[in-house]
XYZ file of C-alpha atoms in Angstrom:
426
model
C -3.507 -4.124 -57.382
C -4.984 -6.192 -54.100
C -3.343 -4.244 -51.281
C -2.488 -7.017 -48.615
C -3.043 -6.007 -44.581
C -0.468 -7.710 -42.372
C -1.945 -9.654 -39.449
C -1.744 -8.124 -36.386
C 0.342 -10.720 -33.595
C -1.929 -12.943 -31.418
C -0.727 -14.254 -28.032
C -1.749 -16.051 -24.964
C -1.072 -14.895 -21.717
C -0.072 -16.921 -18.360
C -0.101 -16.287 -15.038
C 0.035 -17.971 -11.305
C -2.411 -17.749 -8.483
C -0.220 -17.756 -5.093
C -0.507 -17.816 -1.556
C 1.076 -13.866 -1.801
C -1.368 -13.374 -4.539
C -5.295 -13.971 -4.558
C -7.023 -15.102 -7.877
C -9.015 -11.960 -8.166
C -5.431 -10.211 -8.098
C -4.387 -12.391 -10.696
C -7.368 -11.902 -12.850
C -6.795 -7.890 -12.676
C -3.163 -8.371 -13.844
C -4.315 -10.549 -16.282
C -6.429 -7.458 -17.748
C -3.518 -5.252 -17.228
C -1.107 -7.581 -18.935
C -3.505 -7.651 -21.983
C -3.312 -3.805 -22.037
C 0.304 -3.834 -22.548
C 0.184 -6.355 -25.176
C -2.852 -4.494 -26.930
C -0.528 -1.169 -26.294
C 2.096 -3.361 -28.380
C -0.320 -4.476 -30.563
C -0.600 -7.518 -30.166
C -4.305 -9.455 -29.564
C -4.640 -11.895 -26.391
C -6.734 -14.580 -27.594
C -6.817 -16.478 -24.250
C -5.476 -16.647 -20.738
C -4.098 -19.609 -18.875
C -3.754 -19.173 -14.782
C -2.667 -21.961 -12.336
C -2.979 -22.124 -8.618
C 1.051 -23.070 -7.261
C 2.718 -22.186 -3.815
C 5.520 -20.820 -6.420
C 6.196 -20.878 -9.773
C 7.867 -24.353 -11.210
C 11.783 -23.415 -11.662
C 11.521 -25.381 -15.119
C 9.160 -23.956 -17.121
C 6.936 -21.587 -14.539
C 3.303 -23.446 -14.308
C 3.287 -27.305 -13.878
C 3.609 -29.928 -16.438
C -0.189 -30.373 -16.596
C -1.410 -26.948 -17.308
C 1.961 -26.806 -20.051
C -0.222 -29.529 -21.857
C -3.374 -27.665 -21.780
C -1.589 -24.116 -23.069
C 0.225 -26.824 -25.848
C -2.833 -28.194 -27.132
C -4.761 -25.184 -27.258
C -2.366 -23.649 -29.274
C -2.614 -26.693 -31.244
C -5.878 -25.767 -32.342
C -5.663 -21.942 -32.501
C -2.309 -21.275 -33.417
C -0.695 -17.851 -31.752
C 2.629 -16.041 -32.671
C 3.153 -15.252 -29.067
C 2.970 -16.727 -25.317
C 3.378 -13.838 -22.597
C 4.202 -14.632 -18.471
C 3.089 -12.250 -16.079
C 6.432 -12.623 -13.759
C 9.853 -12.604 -14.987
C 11.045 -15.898 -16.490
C 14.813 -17.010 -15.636
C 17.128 -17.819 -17.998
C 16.642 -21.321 -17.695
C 12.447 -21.150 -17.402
C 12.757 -19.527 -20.951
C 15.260 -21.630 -22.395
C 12.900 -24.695 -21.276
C 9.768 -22.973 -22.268
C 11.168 -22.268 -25.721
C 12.066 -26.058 -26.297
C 8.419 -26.660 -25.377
C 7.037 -24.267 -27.910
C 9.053 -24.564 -30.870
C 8.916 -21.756 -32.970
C 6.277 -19.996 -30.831
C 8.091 -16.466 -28.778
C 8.422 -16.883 -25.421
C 8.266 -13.239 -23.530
C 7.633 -11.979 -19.995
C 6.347 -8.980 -18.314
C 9.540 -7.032 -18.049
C 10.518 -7.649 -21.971
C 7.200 -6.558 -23.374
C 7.473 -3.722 -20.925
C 11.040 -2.535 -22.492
C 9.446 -3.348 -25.942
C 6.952 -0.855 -24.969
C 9.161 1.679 -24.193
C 11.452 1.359 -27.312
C 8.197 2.098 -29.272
C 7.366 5.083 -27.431
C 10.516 6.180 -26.924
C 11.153 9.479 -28.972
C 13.921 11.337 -27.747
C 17.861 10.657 -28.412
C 17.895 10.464 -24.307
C 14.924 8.099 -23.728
C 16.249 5.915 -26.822
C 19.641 5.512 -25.367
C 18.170 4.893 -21.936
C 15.537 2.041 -23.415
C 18.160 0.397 -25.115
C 20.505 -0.126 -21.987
C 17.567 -1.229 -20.540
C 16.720 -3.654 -23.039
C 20.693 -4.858 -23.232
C 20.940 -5.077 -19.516
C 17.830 -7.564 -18.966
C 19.057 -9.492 -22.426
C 22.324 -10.031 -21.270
C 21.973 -12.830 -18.348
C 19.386 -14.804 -20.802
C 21.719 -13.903 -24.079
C 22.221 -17.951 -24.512
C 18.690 -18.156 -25.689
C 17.707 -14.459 -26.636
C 20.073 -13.937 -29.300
C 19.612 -17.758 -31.017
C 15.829 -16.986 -30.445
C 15.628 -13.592 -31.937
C 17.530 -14.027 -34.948
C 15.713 -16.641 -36.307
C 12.441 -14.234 -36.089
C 11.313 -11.151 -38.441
C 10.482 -8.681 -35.957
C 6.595 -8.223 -33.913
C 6.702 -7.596 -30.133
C 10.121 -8.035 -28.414
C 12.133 -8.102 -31.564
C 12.330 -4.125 -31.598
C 15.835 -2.566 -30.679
C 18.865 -4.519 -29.736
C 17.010 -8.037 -30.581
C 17.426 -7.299 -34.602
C 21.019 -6.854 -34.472
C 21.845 -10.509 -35.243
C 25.751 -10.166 -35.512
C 25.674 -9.069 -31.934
C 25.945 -12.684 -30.238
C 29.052 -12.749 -28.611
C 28.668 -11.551 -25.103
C 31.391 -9.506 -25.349
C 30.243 -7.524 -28.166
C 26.996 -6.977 -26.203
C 29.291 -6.041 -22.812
C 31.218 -3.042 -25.227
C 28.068 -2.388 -25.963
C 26.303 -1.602 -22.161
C 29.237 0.510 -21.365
C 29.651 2.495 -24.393
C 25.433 3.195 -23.633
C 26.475 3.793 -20.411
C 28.937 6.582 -20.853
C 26.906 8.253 -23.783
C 23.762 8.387 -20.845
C 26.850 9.843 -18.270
C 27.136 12.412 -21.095
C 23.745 12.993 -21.451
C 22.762 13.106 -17.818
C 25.500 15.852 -17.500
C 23.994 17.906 -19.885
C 20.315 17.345 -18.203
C 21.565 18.052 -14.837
C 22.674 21.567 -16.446
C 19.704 22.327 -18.090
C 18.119 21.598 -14.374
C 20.397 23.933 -12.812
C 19.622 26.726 -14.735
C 15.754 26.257 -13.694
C 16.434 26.407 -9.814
C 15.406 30.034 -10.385
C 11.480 28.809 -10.599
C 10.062 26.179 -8.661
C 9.514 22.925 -9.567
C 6.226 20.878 -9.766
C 6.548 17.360 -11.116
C 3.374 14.807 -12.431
C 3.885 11.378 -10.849
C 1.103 8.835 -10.847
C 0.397 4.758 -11.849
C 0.353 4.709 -15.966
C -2.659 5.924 -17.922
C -4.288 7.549 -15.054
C -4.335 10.858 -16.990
C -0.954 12.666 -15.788
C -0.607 14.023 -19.071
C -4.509 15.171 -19.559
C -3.945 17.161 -16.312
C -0.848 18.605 -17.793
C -2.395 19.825 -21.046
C -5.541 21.036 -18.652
C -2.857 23.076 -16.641
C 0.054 24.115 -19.144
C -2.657 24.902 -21.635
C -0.391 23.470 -23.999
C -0.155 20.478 -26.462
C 0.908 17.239 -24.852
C 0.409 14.022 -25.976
C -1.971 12.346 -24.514
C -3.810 8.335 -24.955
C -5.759 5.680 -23.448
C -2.655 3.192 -23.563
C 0.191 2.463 -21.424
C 2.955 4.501 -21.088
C 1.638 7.189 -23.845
C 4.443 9.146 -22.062
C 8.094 7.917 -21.681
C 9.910 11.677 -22.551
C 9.821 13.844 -20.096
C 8.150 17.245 -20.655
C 8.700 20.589 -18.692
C 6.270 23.288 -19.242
C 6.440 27.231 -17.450
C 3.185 27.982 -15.614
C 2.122 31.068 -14.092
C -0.141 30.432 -11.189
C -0.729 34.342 -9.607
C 1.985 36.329 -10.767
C 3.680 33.272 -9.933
C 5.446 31.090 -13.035
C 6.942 27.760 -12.042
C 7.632 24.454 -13.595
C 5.279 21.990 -14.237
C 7.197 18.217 -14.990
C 4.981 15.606 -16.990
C 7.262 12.606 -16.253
C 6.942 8.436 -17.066
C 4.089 6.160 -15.026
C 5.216 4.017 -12.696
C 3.279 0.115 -12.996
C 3.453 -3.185 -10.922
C 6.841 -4.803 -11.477
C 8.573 -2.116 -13.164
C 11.629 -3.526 -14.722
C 14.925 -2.659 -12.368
C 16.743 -2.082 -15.800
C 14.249 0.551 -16.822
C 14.399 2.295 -13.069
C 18.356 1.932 -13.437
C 18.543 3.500 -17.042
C 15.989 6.211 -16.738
C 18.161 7.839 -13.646
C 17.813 11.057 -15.610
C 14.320 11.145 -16.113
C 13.511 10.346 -12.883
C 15.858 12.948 -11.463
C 12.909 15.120 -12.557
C 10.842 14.202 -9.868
C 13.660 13.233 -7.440
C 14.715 17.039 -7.783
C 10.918 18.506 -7.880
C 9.862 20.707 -5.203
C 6.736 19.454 -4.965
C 4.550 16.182 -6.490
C 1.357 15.953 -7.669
C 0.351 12.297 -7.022
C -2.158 11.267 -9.866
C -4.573 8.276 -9.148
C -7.252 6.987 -11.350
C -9.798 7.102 -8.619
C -12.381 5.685 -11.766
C -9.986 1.869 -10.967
C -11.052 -0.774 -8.987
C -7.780 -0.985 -7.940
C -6.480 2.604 -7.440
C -5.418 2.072 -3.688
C -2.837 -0.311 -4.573
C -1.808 1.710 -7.307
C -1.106 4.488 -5.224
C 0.880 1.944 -2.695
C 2.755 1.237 -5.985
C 3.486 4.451 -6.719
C 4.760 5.238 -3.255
C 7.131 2.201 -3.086
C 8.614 3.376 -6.352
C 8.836 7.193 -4.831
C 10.761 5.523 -1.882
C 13.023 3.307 -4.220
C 14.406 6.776 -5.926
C 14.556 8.470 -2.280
C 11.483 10.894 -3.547
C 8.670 9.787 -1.049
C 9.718 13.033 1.427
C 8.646 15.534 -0.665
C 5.313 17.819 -0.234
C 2.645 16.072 -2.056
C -0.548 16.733 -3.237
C -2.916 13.586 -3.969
C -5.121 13.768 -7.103
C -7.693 11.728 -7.244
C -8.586 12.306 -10.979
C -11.269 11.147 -13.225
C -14.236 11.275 -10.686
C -16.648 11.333 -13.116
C -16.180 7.644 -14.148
C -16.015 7.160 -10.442
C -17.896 3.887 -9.024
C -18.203 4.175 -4.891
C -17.875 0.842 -3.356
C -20.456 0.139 -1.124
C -18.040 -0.055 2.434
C -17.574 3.370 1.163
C -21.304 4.159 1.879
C -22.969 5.068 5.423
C -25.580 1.895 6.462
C -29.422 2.441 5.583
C -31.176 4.790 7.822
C -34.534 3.551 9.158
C -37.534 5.743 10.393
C -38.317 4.668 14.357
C -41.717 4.605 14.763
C -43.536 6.005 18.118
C -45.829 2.329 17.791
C -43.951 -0.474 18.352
C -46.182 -2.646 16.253
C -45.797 -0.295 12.703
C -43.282 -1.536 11.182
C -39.673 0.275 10.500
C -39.946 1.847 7.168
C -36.544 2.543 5.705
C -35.546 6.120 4.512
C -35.160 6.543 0.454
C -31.795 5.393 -0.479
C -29.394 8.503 -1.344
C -29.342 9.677 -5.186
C -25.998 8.131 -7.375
C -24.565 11.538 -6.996
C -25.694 11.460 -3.135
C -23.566 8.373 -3.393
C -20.553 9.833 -5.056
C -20.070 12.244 -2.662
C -20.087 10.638 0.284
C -17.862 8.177 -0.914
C -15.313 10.427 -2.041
C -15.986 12.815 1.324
C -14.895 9.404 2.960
C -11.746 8.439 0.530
C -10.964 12.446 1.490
C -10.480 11.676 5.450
C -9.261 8.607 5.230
C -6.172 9.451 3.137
C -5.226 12.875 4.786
C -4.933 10.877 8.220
C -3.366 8.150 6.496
C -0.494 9.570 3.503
C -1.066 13.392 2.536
C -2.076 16.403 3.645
C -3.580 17.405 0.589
C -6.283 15.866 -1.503
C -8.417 17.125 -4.151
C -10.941 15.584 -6.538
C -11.092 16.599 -10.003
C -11.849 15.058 -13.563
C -8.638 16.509 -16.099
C -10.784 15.642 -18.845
C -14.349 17.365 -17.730
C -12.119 20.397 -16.531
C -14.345 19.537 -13.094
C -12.950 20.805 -9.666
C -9.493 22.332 -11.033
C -9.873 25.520 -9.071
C -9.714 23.695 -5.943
C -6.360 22.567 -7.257
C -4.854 25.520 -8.322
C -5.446 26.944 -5.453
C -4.249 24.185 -3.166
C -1.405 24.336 -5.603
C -0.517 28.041 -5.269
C -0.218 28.043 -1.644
C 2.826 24.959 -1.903
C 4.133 27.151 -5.115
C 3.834 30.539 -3.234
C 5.287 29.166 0.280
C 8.508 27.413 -1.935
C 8.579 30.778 -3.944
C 8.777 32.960 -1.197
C 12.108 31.253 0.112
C 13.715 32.082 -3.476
C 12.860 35.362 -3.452
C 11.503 36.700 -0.328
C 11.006 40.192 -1.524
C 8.781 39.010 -3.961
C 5.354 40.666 -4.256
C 2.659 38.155 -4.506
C -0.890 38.694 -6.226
C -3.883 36.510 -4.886
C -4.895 33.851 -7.730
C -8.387 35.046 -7.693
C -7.263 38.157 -8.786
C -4.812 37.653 -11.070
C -4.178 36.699 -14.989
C -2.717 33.085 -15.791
C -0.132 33.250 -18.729
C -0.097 30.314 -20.762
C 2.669 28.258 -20.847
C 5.886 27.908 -22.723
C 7.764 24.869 -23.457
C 11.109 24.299 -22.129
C 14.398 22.795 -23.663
């Protein structure tokens, strides 16, 4: 018997180049926009970008470069066409007249289909499906007639396969009974929280896939789930740490991305009450990224949008050893003077790579504690490199919290003392 593989989906991918955004930008979310559809598996075979003061309220690019994306497709046929903005209802419903039978998605819908896939709690299910009925329900005119003429793939996961589900009513019954099922389950979470306020809390914040959940395996010395894709993490996970004779809680929680879906931010209240409630953050940044400083800006905003951006922070610049220094980073060449006017200057050997590195990151060091935190460390989670300076820059925002929940408490310098390994809790 022949076994018979099924084709993995194929897409193109569009996006605008703006006066508010630079065709280099463009180009980089292009590459992250073909990470989330690889992370949904699906293959970008090309990329289509136009240059517009705004996007075209019809159908997003102009009429021109619609052509171009219609006869390419022509020739190399694709299952899929991705935006990198959010479509209206009325830019889809055009789009999808223009393309037949072809799916017409945006960033926020294979974002949500993301999450539904990783998704693997009863809590983070419920709050991915609100999500997912939320954004549906303004384009439902087109979503509904669109998905159930489809057999699944990227964007038909979740709500979109329920076919009977096309009166907008039906689909209104169905946002508030989600909605009081999360009330239900937020109740019980905030409990759960309560009974921790005995320990303090540490929670992992940081851009998606810059190695949150490498850090906390490195730290809870425990099993946690971690991958190169996108959101490998949606399920929040709490593990007891002992730094000292010290134990607290250590939060791995989502990543945070570039035009997060509001619906997302809305439904996962709960999971983000995790970090709202934390004590303290560690701020995870891919320092290895070309674009880690907006990242971090990224991350911030979002921290501010769930009133979290007050809290004492520590910023991690992980994965140094992939780090690249750019070269405003690095001092100007020195030159030997000589005492004869007429030798001529003879430059001083350029530093070593690793020269390099460090100055670089000596520089990134001072110029983010004068500009956002007032503590930074450099590690790599994966090569285990630098994580002493962490714990220990860790134990002093642990111990000072600590002390104020039990000032009688007898405290053991790190150096000196054993580190339990951690437990996982419910």
């Amino acid at each position: 018997m022949i076994e018979t593989h099924k084709q993995p989906e194929t897409a193109v991918l569009v996006a605008l180049v703006t006066q508010k955004q630079t065709a280099d930008q463009t180009k980089e979310y292009l590459d992250e926009l073909a990470f989330l559809a690889e992370t949904s598996g699906v293959i970008t075979k090309k990329t289509f970008t136009q240059k517009l003061d705004r996007a075209d309220t019809r159908t997003f690019v102009g009429k021109g470069k619609l052509e171009e994306i219609q006869l390419y497709i022509a020739d190399n046929p694709v299952d899929t066409i991705i935006f990198d903005d959010d479509l209206t209802p009325a830019q889809v419903r055009n789009l999808e007249a223009e393309f037949k039978e072809i799916k017409v998605l945006d960033r926020s819908l294979l974002i949500l289909n993301i999450f539904s896939m990783r998704a693997q709690t009863a809590q983070s299910r419920v709050q991915v499906e609100l999500a997912q009925y939320q954004y549906m329900y303004p384009r439902l005119t087109r979503m509904w007639t669109h998905l159930s003429r489809q057999k699944g793939g990227v964007g038909m996961r979740g709500p979109g396969e329920k076919e009977l589900e096309t009166d907008r009513r039906i689909v209104q019954d169905r946002i508030a009974f989600l909605k009081e099922k999360l009330a239900k389950i937020d109740k019980q979470s905030q409990t759960r929280r309560k009974e921790r306020d005995r320990l303090v809390r540490v929670a992992l914040v940081g851009y998606t896939n810059v190695g949150k959940s490498t850090l906390m395996r490195t730290m809870a010395k425990a099993d946690v789930f971690a991958e190169n894709k996108l959101f490998a993490t949606v399920d929040s996970t709490v593990r007891k740490v002992v730094l000292g004779n010290i134990p607290f809680l250590l939060t791995d929680t989502v990543g945070f991305i570039r035009k997060l879906p509001t619906t997302l931010i809305e439904s996962f209240k709960s999971t983000l009450d995790e970090v709202r409630e934390a004590d303290i953050l560690l701020h995870v940044v891919d320092v290895s990224h070309s674009s880690f400083e907006e990242h971090i800006d990224v991350v911030q905003a979002t921290l501010a949008d769930i009133k979290a951006a007050d809290k004492p922070t520590i910023l991690v610049f992980n994965k140094i050893d992939a780090f690249v220094p750019k070269e405003e980073w690095l001092p100007e060449p020195v030159h030997e003077i000589s005492g004869d006017e007429n030798e001529p200057v003879a430059a001083v050997a350029p530093p070593s790579a690793a020269e390099q590195k460090q100055t670089a990151l000596a520089y990134l060091k001072r110029t983010y504690l004068t500009r956002q935190s007032d503590h930074v460390v450099f590690i790599s989670a994966q090569n285990r490199e630098n994580l002493d300076e962490l714990r220990e820059t860790l134990f002093k925002l642990v111990k000072e919290k600590h002390y104020t929940i039990y000032p009688n408490w007898t405290f053991i310098p790190l150096g000196d003392a054993y580190e339990e390994d951690a437990a996982p809790l419910g």
